[in-house]
mmCIF file of C-alpha atoms and ligand atoms in Angstrom:
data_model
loop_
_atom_site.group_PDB
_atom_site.id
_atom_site.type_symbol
_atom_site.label_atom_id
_atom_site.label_comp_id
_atom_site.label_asym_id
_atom_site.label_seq_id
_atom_site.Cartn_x
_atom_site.Cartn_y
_atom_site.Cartn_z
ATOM 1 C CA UNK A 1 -120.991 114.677 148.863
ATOM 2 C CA UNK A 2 -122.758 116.567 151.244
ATOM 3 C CA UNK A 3 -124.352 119.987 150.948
ATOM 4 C CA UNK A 4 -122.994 122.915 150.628
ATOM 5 C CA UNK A 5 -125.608 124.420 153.216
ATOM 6 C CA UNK A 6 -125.126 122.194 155.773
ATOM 7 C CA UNK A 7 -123.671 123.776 158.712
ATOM 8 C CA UNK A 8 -121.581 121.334 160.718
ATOM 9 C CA UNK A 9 -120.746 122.194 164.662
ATOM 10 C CA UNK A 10 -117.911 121.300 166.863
ATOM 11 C CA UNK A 11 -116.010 121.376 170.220
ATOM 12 C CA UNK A 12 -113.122 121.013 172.022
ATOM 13 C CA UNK A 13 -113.106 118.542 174.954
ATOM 14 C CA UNK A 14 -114.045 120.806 177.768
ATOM 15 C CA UNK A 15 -116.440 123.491 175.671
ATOM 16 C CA UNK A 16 -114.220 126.537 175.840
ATOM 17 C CA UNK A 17 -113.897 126.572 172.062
ATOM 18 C CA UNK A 18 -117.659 125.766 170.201
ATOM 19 C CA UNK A 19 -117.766 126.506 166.482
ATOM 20 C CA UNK A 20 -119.946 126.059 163.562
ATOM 21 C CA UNK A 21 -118.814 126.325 159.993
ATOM 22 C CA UNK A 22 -120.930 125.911 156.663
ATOM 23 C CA UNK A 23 -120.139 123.499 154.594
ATOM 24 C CA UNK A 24 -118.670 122.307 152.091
ATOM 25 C CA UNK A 25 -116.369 120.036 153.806
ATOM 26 C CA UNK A 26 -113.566 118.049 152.101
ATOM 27 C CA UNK A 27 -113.998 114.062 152.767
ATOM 28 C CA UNK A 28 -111.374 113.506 155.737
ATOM 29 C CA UNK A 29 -107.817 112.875 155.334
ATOM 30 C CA UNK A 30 -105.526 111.395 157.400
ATOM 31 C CA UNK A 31 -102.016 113.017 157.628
ATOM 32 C CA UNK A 32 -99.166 111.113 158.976
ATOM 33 C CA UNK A 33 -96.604 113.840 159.307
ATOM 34 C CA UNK A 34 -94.469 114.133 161.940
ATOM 35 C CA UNK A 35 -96.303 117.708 162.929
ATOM 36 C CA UNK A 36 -98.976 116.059 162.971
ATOM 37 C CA UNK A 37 -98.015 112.930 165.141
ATOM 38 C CA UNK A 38 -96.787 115.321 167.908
ATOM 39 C CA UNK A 39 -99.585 117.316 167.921
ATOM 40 C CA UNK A 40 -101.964 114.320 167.894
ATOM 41 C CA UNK A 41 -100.367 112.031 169.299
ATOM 42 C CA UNK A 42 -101.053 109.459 166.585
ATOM 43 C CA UNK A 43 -102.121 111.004 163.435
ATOM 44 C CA UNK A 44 -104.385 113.395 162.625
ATOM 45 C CA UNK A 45 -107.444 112.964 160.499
ATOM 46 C CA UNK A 46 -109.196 116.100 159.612
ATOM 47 C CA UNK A 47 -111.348 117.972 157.089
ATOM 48 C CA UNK A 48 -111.253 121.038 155.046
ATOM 49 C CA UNK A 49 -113.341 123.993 155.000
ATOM 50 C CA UNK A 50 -113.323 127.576 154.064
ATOM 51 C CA UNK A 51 -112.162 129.948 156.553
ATOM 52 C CA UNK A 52 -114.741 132.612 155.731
ATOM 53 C CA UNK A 53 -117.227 129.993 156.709
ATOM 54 C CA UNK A 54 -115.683 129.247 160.218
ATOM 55 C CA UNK A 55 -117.537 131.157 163.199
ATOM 56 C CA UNK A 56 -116.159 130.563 166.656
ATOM 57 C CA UNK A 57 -119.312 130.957 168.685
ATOM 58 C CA UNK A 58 -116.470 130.254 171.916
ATOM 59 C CA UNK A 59 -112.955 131.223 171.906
ATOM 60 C CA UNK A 60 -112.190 131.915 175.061
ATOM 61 C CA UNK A 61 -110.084 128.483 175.187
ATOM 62 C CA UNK A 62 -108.902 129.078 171.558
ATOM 63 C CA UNK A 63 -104.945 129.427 171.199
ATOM 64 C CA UNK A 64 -102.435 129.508 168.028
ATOM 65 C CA UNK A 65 -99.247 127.942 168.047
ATOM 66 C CA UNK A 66 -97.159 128.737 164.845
ATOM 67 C CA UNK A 67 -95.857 124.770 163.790
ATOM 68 C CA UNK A 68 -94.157 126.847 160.718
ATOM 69 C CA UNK A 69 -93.104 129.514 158.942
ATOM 70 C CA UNK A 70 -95.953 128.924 157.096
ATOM 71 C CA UNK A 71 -98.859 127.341 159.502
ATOM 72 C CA UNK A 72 -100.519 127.481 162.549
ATOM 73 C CA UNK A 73 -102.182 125.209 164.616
ATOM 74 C CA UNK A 74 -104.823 125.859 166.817
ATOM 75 C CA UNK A 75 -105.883 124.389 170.229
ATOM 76 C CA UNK A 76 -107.922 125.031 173.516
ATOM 77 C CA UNK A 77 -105.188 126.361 176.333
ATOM 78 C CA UNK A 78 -107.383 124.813 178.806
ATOM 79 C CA UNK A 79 -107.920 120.858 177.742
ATOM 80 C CA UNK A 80 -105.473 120.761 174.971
ATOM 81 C CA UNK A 81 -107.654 119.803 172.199
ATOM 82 C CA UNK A 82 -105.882 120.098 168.615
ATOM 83 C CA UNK A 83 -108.308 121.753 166.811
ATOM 84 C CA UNK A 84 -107.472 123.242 163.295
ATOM 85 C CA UNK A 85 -104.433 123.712 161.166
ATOM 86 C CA UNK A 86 -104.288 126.769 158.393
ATOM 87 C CA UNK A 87 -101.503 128.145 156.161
ATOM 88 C CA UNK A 88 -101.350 131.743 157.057
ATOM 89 C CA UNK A 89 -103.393 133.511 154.397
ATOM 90 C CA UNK A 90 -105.273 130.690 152.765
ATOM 91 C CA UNK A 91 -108.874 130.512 152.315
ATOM 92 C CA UNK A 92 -108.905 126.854 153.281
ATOM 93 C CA UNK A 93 -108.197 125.478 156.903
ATOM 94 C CA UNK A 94 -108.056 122.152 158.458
ATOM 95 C CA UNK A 95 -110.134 121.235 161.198
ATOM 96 C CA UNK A 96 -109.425 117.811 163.072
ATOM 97 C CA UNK A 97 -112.072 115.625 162.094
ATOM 98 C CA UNK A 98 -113.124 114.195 165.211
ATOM 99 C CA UNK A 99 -113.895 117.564 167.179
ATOM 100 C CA UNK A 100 -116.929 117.849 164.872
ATOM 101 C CA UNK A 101 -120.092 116.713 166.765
ATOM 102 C CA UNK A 102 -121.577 113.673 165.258
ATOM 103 C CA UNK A 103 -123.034 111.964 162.733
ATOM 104 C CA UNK A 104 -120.693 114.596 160.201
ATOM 105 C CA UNK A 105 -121.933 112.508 157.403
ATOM 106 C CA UNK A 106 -118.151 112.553 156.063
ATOM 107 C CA UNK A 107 -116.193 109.615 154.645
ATOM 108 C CA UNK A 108 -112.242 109.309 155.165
ATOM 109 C CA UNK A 109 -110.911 109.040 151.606
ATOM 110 C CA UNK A 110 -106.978 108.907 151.609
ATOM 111 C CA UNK A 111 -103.507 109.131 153.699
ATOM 112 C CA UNK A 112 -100.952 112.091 152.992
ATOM 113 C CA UNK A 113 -97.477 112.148 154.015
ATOM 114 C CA UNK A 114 -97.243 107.989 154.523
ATOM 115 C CA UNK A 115 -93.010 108.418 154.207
ATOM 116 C CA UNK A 116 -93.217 109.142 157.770
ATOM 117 C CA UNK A 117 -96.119 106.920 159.121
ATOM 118 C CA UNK A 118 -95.515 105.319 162.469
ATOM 119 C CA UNK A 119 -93.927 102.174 162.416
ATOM 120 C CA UNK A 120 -96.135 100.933 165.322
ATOM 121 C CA UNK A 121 -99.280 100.224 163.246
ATOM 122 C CA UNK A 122 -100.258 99.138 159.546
ATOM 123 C CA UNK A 123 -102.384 101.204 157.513
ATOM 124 C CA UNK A 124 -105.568 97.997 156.211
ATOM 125 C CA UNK A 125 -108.438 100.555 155.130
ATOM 126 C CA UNK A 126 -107.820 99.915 151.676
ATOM 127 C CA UNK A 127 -107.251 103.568 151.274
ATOM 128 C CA UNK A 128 -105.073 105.548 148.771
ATOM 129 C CA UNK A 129 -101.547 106.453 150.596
ATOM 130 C CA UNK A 130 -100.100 109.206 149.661
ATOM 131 C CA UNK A 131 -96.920 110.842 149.946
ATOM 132 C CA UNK A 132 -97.673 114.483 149.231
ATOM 133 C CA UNK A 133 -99.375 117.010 151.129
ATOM 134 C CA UNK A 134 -101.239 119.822 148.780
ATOM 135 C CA UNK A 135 -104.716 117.990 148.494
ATOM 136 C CA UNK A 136 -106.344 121.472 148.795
ATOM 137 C CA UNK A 137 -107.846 120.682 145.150
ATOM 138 C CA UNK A 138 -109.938 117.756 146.757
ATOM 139 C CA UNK A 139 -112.077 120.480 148.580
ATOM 140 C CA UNK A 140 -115.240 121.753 146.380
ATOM 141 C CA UNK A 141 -115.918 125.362 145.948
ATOM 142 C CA UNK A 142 -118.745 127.068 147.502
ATOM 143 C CA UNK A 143 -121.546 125.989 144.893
ATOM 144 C CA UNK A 144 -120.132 122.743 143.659
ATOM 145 C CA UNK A 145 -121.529 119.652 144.932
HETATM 146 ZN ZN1 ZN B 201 -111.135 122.892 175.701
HETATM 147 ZN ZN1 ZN B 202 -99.714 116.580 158.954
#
């Protein structure tokens, strides 16, 4: 696990949304839900951070679409980068894994909502597949390690 001091950074594709958030981050997760697959247009494999720890340092690109009655997604209206998914009022949010600048030092440890994985391509990571979606517990509290 990484530290909970590191501060990770990321970006949409063009630059009009920049953000840093403090860590810690969840190990990634890939979620194969049909949300997820539009927005993505495969799947999407993102992390998990706390909200309170997420400072845009550039918005003017950053836009909300409500997916839900109970989520939002968020994404740069200029280059159409899917950035971060959050049920309205949780501390936690998702942030798609690969907009973080690299190395993240992060490890991808499982697949959610596998009932409705494409049919084009077989999962052969070895990983757990899961067909559930609350995983919020896998996400360490500020403090733990
Ligand atoms: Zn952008
Ligand atoms: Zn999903």
């Amino acid at each position: 696990m990484t530290s909970e001091r590191k501060v990770y950074s990321g970006s949409c594709l063009c630059g009009a949304v920049t953000y840093e958030i403090a860590g810690p981050l969840r190990p990634v997760v890939g979620c194969h839900c049909r949300q997820c697959q539009k927005t993505s247009g495969h799947y999407v494999a993102a992390t998990q951070g706390y909200w309170q720890h997420l400072h845009l340092k550039h918005e003017d690109g950053l836009a909300w679409y409500r997916s839900s009655d109970t989520a939002s997604r968020a994404f740069c209206k200029n280059c159409g980068s899917s950035l971060f998914w959050r049920r309205h009022g949780n501390e936690l949010f998702s942030i798609m894994a690969g907009t973080l600048d690299q190395p993240t030092g992060l490890h991808m440890e499982c697949h959610i909502h596998v009932q409705t994985k494409a049919d084009y391509f077989e999962l052969s990571d070895g990983l757990p597949a899961i067909a559930q979606e609350d995983i919020e517990h896998l996400t360490p509290k500020p403090g733990e390690t």
